[in-house]
Coordinates of C-alpha atoms in Angstrom, one line a residue:
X779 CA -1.2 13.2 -13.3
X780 CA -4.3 13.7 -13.9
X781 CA -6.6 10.4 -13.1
X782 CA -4.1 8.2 -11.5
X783 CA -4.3 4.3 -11.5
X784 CA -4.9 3.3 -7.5
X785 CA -3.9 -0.4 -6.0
X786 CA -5.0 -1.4 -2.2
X787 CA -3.2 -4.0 -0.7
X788 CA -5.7 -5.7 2.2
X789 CA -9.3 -5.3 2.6
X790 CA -9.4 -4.7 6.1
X791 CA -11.1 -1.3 7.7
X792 CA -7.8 0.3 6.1
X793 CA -8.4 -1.3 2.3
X794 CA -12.2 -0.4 2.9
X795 CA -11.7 3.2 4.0
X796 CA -9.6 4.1 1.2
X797 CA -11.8 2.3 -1.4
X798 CA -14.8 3.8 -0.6
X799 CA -13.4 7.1 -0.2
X800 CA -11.1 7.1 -3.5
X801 CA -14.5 6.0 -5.3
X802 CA -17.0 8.4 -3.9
X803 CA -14.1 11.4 -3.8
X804 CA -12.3 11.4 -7.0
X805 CA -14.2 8.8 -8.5
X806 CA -11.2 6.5 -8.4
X807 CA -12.5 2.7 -8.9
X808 CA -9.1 1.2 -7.2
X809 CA -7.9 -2.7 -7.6
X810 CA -7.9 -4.0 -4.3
X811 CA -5.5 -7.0 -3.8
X812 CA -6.8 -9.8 -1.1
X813 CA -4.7 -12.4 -0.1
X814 CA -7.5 -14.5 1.5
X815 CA -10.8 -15.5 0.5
X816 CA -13.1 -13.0 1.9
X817 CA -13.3 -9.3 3.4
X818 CA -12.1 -8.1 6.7
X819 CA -8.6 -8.4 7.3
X820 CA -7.9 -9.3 10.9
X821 CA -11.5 -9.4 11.6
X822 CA -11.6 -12.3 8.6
X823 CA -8.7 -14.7 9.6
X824 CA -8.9 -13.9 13.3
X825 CA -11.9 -17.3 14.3
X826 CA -10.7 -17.9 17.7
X827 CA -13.1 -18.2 20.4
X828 CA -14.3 -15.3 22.0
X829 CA -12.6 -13.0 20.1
X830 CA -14.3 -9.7 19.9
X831 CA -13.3 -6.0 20.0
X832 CA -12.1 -4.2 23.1
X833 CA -13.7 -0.8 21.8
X834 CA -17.4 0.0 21.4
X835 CA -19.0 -1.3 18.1
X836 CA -20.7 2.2 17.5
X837 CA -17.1 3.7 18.0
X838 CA -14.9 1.0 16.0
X839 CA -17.0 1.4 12.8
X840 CA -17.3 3.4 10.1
X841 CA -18.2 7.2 10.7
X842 CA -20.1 7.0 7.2
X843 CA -22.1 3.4 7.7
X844 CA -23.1 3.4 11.1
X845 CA -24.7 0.9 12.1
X846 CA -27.9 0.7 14.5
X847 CA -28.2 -2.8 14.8
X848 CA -25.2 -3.8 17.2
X849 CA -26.6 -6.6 19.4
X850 CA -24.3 -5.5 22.2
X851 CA -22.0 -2.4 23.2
X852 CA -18.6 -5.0 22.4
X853 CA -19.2 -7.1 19.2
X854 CA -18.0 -10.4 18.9
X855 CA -15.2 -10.8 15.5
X856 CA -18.5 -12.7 13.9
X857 CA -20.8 -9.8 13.7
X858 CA -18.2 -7.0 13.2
X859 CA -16.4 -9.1 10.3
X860 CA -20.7 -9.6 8.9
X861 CA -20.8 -5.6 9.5
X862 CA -18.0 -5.3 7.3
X863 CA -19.3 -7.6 4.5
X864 CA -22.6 -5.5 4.5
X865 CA -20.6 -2.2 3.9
X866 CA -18.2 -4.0 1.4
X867 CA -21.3 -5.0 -0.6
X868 CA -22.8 -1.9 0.1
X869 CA -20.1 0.3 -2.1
X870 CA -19.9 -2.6 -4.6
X871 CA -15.8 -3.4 -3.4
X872 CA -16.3 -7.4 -4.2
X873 CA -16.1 -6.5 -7.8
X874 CA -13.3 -4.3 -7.2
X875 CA -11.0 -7.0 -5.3
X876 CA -9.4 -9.7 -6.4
X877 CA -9.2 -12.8 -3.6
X878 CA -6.4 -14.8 -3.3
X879 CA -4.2 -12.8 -4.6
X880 CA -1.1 -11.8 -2.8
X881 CA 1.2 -8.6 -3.2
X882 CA 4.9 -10.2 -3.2
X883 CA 6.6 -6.9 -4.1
X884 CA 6.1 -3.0 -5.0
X885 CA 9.1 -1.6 -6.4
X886 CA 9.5 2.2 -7.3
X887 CA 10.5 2.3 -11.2
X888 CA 11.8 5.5 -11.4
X889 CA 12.2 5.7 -15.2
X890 CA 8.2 5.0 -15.1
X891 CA 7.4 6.9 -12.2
X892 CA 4.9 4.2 -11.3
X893 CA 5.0 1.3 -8.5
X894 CA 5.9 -2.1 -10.4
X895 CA 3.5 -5.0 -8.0
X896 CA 4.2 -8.6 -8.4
X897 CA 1.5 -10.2 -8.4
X898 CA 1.0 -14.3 -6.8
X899 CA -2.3 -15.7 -7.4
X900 CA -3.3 -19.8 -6.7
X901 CA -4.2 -20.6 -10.0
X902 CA -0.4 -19.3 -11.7
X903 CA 2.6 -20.8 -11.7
X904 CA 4.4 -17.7 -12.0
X905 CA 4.1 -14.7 -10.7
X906 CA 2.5 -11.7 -12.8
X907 CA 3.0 -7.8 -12.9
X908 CA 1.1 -4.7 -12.7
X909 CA 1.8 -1.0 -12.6
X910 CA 0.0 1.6 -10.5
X911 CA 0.6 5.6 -9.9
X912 CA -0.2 4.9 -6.4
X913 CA -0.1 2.5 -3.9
X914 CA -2.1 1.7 -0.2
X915 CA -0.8 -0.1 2.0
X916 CA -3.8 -1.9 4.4
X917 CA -2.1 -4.2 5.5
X918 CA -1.5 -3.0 9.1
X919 CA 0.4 -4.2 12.2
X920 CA -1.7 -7.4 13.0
X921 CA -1.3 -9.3 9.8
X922 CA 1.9 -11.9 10.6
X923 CA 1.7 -14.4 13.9
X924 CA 4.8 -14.3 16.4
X925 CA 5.1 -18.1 16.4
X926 CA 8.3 -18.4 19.1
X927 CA 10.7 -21.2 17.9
X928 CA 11.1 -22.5 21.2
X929 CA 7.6 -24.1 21.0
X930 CA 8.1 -26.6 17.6
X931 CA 9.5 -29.4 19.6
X932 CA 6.4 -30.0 21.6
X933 CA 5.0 -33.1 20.2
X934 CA 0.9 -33.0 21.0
X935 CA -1.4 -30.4 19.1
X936 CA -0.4 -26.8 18.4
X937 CA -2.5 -24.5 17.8
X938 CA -2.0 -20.4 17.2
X939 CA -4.7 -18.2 17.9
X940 CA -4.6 -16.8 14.3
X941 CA -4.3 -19.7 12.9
X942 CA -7.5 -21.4 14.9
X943 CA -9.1 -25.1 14.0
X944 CA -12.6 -24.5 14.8
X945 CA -13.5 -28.0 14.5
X946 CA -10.8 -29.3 16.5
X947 CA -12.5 -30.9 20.3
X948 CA -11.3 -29.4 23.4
X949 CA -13.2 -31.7 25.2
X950 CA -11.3 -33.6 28.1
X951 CA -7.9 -32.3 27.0
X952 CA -5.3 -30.9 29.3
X953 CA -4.2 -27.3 27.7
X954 CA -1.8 -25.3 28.1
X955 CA -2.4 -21.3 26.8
X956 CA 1.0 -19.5 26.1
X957 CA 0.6 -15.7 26.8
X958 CA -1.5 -13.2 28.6
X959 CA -1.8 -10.7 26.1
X960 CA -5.6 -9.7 24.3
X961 CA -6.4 -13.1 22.6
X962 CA -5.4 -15.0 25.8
X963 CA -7.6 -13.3 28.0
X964 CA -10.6 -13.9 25.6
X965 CA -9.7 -17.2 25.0
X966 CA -9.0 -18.9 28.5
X967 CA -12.6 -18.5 29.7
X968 CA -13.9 -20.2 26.6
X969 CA -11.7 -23.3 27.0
X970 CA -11.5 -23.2 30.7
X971 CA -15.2 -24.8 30.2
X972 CA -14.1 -27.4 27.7
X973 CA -10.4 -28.4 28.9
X974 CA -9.8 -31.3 31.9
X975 CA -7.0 -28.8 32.7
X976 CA -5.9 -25.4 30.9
X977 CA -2.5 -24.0 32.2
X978 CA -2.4 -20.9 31.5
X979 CA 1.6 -19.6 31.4
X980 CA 2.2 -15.7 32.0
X981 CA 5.3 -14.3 31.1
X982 CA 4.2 -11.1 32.6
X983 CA 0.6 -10.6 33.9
X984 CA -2.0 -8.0 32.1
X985 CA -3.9 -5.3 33.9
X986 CA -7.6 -6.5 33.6
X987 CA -10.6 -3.5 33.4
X988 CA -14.0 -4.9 33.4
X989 CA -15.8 -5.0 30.4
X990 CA -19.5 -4.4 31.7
X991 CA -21.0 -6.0 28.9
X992 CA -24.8 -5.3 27.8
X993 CA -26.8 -6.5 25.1
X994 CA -29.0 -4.1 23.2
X995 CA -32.2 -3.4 23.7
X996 CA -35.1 -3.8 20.7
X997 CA -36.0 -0.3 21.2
X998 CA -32.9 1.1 21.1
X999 CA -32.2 -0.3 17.9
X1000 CA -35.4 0.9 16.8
X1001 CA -34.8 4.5 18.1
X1002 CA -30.8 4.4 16.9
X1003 CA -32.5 3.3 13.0
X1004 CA -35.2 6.4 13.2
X1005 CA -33.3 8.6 14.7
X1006 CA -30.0 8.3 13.6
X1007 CA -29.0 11.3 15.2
X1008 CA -29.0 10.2 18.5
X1009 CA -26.7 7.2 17.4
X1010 CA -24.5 10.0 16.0
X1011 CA -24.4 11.6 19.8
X1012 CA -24.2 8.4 21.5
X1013 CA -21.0 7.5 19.1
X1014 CA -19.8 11.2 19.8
X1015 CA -20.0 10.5 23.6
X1016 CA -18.0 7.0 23.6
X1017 CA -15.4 9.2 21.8
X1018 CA -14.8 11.9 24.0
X1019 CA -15.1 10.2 27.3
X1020 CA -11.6 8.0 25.4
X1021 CA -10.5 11.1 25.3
X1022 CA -11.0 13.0 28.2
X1023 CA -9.7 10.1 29.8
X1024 CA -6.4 9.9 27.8
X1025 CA -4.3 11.7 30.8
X1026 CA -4.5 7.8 32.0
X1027 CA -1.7 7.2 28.9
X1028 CA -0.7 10.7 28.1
X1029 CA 0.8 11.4 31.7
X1030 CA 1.3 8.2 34.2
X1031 CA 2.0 10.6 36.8
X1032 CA -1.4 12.6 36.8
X1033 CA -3.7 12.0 39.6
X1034 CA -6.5 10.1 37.0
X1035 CA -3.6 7.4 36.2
X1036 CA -2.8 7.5 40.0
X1037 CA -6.6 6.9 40.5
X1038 CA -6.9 4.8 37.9
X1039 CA -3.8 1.9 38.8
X1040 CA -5.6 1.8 42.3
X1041 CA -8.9 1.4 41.3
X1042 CA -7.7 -1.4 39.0
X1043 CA -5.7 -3.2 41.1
X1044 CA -9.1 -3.2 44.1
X1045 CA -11.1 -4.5 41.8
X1046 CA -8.6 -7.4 40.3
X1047 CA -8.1 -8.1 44.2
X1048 CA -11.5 -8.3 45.2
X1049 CA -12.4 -10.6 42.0
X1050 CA -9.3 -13.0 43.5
X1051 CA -10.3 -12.7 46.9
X1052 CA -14.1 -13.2 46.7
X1053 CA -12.9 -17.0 45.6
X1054 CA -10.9 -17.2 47.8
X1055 CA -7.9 -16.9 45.5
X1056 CA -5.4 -14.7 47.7
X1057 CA -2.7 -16.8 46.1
X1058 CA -3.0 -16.0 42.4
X1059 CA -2.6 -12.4 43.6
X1060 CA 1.2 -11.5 43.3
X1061 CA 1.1 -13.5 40.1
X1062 CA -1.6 -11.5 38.5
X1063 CA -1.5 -8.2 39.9
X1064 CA 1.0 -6.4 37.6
X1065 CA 3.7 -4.4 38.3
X1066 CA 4.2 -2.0 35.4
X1067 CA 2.2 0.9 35.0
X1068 CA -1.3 0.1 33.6
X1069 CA -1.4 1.1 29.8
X1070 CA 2.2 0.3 29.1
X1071 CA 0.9 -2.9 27.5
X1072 CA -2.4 -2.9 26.0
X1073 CA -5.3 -3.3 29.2
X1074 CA -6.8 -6.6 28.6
X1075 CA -10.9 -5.6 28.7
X1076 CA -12.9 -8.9 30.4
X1077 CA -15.9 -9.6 32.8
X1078 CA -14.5 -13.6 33.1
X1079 CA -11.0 -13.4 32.5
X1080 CA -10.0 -13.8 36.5
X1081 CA -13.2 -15.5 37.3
X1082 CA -11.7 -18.5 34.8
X1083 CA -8.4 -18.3 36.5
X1084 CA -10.2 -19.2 39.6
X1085 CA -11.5 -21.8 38.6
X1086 CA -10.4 -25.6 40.0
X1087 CA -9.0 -26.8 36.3
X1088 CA -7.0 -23.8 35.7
X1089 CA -3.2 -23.7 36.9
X1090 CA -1.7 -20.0 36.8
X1091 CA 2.5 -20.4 36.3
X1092 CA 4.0 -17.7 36.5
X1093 CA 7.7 -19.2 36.3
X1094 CA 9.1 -18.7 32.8
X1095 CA 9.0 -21.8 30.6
X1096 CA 12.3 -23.2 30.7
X1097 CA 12.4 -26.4 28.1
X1098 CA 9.4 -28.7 26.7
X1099 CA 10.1 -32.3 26.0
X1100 CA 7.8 -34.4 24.4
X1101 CA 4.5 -32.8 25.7
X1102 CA 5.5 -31.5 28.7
X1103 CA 6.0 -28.1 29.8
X1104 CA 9.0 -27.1 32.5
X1105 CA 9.2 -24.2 34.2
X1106 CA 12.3 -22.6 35.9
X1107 CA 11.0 -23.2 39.4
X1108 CA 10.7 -26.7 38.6
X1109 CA 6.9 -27.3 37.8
X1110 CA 6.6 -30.5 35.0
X1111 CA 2.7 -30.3 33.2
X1112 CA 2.2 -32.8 30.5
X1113 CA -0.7 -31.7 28.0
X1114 CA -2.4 -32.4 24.9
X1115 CA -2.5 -29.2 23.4
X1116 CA -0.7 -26.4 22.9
X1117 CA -2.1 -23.3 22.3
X1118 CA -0.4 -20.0 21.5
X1119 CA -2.1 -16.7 22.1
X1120 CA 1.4 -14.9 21.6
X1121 CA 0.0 -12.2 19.0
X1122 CA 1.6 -10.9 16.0
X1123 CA 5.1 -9.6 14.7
X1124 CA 4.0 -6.1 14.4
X1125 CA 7.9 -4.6 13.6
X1126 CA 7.7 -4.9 10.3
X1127 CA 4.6 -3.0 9.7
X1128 CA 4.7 -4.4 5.9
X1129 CA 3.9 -8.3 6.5
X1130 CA 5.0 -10.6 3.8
X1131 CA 5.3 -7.8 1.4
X1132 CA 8.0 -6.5 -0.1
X1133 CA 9.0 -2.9 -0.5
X1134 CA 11.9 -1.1 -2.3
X1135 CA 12.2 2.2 -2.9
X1136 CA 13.8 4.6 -4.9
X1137 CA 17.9 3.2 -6.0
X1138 CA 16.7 0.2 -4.8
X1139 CA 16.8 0.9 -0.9
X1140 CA 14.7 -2.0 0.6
X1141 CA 12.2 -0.7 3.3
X1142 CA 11.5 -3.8 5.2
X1143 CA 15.8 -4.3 5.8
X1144 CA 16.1 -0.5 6.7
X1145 CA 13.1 -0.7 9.6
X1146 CA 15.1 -3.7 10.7
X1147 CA 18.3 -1.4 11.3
X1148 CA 16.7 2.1 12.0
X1149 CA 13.8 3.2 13.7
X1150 CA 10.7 3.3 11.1
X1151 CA 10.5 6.5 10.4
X1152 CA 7.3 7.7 9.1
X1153 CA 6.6 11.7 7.6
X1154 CA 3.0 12.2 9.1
X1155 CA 2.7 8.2 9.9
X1156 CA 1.3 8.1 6.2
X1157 CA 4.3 8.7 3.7
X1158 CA 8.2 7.4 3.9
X1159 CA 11.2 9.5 2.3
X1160 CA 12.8 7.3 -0.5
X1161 CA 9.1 6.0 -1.8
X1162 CA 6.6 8.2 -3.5
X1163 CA 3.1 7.6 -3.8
X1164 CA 3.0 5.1 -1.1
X1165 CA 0.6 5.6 1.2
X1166 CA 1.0 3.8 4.8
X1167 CA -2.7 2.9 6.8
X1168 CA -2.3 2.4 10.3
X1169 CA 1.5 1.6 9.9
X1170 CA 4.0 3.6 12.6
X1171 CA 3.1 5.8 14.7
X1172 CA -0.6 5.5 14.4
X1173 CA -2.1 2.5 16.4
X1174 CA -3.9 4.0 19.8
X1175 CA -4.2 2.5 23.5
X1176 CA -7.2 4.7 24.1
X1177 CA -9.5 5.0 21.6
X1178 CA -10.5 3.1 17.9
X1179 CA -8.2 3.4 15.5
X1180 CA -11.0 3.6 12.4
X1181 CA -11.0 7.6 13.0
X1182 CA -7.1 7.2 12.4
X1183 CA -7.6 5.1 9.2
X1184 CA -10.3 7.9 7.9
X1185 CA -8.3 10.5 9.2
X1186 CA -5.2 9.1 7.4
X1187 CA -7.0 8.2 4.2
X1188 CA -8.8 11.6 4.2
X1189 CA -5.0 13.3 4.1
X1190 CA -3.8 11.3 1.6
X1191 CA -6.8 12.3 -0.8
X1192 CA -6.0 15.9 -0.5
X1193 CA -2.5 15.1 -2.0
X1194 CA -4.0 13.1 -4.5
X1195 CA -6.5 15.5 -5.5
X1196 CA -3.3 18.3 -5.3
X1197 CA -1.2 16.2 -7.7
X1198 CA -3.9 16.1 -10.0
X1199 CA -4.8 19.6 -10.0
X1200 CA -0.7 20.9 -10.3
X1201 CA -0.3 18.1 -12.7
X1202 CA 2.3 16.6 -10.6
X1203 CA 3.6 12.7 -11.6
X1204 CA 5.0 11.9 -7.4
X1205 CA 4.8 13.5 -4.4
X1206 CA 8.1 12.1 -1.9
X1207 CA 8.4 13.5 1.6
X1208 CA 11.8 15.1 2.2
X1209 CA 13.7 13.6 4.4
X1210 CA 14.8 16.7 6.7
X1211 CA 10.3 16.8 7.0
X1212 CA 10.4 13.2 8.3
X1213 CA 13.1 14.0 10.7
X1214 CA 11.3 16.2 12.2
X1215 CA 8.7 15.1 12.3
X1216 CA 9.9 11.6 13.7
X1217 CA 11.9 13.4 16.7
X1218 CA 8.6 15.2 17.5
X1219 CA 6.9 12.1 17.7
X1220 CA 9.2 10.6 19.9
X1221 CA 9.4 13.5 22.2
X1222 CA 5.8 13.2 22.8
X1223 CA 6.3 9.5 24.5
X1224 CA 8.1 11.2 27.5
X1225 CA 6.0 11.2 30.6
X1226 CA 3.6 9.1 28.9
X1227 CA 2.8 5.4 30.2
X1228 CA 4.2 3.6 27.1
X1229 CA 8.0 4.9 28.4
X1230 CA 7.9 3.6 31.5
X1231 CA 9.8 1.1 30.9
X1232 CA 7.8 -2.1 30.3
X1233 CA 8.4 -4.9 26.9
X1234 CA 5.8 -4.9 24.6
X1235 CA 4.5 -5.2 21.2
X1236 CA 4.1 -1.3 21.1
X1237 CA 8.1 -1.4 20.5
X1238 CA 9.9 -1.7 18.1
X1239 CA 13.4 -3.5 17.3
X1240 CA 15.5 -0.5 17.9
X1241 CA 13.8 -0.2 21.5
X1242 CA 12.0 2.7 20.5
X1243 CA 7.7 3.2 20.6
X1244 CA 7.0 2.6 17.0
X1245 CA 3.4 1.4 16.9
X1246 CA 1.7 4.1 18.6
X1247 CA 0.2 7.9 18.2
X1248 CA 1.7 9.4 21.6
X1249 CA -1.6 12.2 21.9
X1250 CA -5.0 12.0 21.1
X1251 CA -7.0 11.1 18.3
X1252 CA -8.2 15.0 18.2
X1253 CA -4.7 16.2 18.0
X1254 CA -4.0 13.5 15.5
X1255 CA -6.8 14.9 13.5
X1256 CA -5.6 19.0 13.5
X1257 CA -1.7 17.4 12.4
X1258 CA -3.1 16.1 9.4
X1259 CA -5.5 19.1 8.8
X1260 CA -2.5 20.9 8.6
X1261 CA -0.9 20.5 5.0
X1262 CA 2.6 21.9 4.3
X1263 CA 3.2 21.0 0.5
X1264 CA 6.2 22.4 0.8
X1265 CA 7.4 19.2 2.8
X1266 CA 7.0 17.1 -0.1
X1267 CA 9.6 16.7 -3.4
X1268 CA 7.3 17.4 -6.3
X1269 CA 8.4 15.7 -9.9

């Protein structure tokens, strides 16, 4: 191989990263497949209100387009998705991508040594085909909504927070939010202040950390544009605080987790009790150990809870007739809308697409049956030249997953840029690597907050912790440093 033909599937941070890096690296111009209309992945369909990042804009951003001209330490979804479009335009990537144009399928042809991607596009009747040397995957976790069955019979409006209506009038209407996960938490506040009367139904409550949100200041701006090396510190600093503080995840029996659960739970009580809310305390004061589900990072979360049109239930939702809502402890609300904040189906790592490997073995069925099983969270046994971004085993409760995606698409490079130095058609981890590999990984979870025991999205159908890096983004960064070629099947 010596200049191989590249395909990106998503243009998210993942698509992005390995674009810009293929291009300026081993000047590889890659075809980048969109399925939507613009840049920016989740940060494109994702329009609900108040949604923004839970990590520091000059930590989740590029570490080669910095950017010194973030209004405010957590960006709203508008100006990190405009951030994104800058860069995008920046490298020249529009005229690299094609819009609207869905992956279906990639299928290994082994005959051709190449991936064979079929290709749906608005404007064709039939679906096309195109072959590629390599393949990345940018799709990620966060790319299919969990829409739960039990909620089509309700007869008023529903609405999914990744599907939002932004012109549809919340004005006067009696709501009801389904979840207490991330987009719930940003999204109560903002209707609480719209709605006659927002329910807000909790399955199982969220541990809430203030944000502490500040706006910044002209000067900094000025001094972060001049002197770009104190934005380079200040980045540097948000990143090693994350983690020095990881021993809050990495071991929920250390005294800063100890430290940190009370200190959490003070200052959710005193928000409750300072208006004069001593009741919504047992149902919003979790139980699980904090970090087991993703922390929910808000300054008005509670504060909107509190509020005299906002009913907290805590009862699971039993049935819904017509357009009311019953609880098993017998509570009847009738509303107008519906509106589900109940995230994504992240098992699948692979959304709508496709994959089969070599003799056919279909990847999306298999990480239905077996744990996903990942060599290095980048490459699976069975399918060579595919390259994973931000798929198992590499999303983080602690810090910004960027670094992973450049870290990932930096280790994928140097196996590019080794196949086409050796002259080498596929590179295919071996299977005893990736079990290895995999039981390492899993090992790691133990005495860690994420296996104490809680249901979340972090798991995957076989019960086991498939979404996340069990360590720190440092240590992620010295695996992948460390290349064993001998790992690989070589053809």
């Amino acid at each position: 191989m010596t200049f191989p033909s590249v395909a990106i599937i998503g243009s998210g941070f993942s698509g992005m990263v390995a674009a810009i890096k293929l291009k300026k690296d081993l000047n590889i111009k890659a075809d980048i497949f969109e399925s939507t209309k613009e840049i920016g992945g989740t940060w494109n369909y994702n329009t609900y209100p108040g949604c923004a990042c839970d990590i520091p804009s000059h930590l989740y951003s590029f570490s080669f387009e910095l950017n010194p001209n973030w209004s405010q330490q957590y960006s709203s979804q508008k100006e990190i998705h405009q951030y994104m479009i800058n860069v995008a335009k920046k490298h020249h990537l529009y005229e690299q991508t094609q819009f609207e144009t869905e992956v279906t399928r990639a299928s290994w042809i082994e005959d051709r040594k190449q991936w064979e991607l079929e290709i749906k596009t608005p404007n064709n009747d039939e679906n096309h085909i195109k072959y590629y040397d390599l393949v990345f995957s940018g799709i990620g976790a966060l790319r299919v909504p969990n829409v739960p069955k039990e909620f089509s019979t309700f007869e008023g409006k529903i609405i999914h927070s990744a599907y939002w209506e932004p012109d549809y009038d919340f004005t006067n209407k009696k709501v009801a939010v389904i979840g207490s996960g991330t987009s719930s938490v940003q999204i109560v506040p903002c209707l609480q202040k719209q709605a006659s009367h927002l329910h807000n139904y909790i399955r199982t409550p969220t541990w809430i950390t203030s944000r502490n949100q500040f706006y910044y200041s002209n000067f900094i701006k000025w001094l972060f544009k001049v002197f770009p090396f104190i934005m380079y510190l200040y980045r540097a600093y948000q990143f090693f605080i994350r983690e020095v503080r990881f021993s809050v995840w990495g071991n929920h029996n250390s005294r800063l987790a100890k430290s940190f659960r009370a200190l959490l739970e003070k200052n959710m009580s005193q928000i409750l009790l300072s208006r004069g809310r001593a009741d919504l305390i047992p149902k919003l004061i979790p139980k699980v150990t904090p970090g087991c589900k993703r922390l929910g990072v808000s300054d008005n979360y509670l504060e909107a809870l509190c509020e005299s049109n906002v009913t907290v239930h805590s009862s699971p939702i039993e049935k819904i007739e017509g357009r009311t809502i019953m609880t098993k402890d017998g509570s009847e609300s009738e509303v107008d809308v519906l509106c589900l904040a109940t995230g994504f189906d992240v098992s699948g790592f692979l959304g709508r697409l496709q994959v089969y490997g070599r003799d056919q073995v279909w990847l999306n069925k298999l990480w239905e049956e077996v744990p996903a099983k990942t060599y290095k969270t980048i490459n699976v046994h069975g399918f060579p030249n595919l390259f994973l971004l931000l798929g198992p085993g590499s999303g983080l409760g602690h810090n910004s997953v960027v670094t992973m995606i450049e870290c990932q698409v930096d280790y994928s490079i140097s196996l590019i840029k080794y196949m086409m130095k050796n002259n080498i058609t596929c590179l295919d981890p071996k299977e005893e690597a990736q079990d290895k590999f995999y039981a390492k990984l899993q090992n790691s979870f133990k005495g860690t907050t994420w296996a104490t025991g809680c249901q979340s999205w972090y798991l995957g159908k076989t019960g086991e912790i498939q979404f996340l890096w069990p360590k720190t983004v440092i240590n992620y960064y010295f695996t992948l440093k460390k290349k064993v070629f001998d790992d690989y099947e070589e053809d």
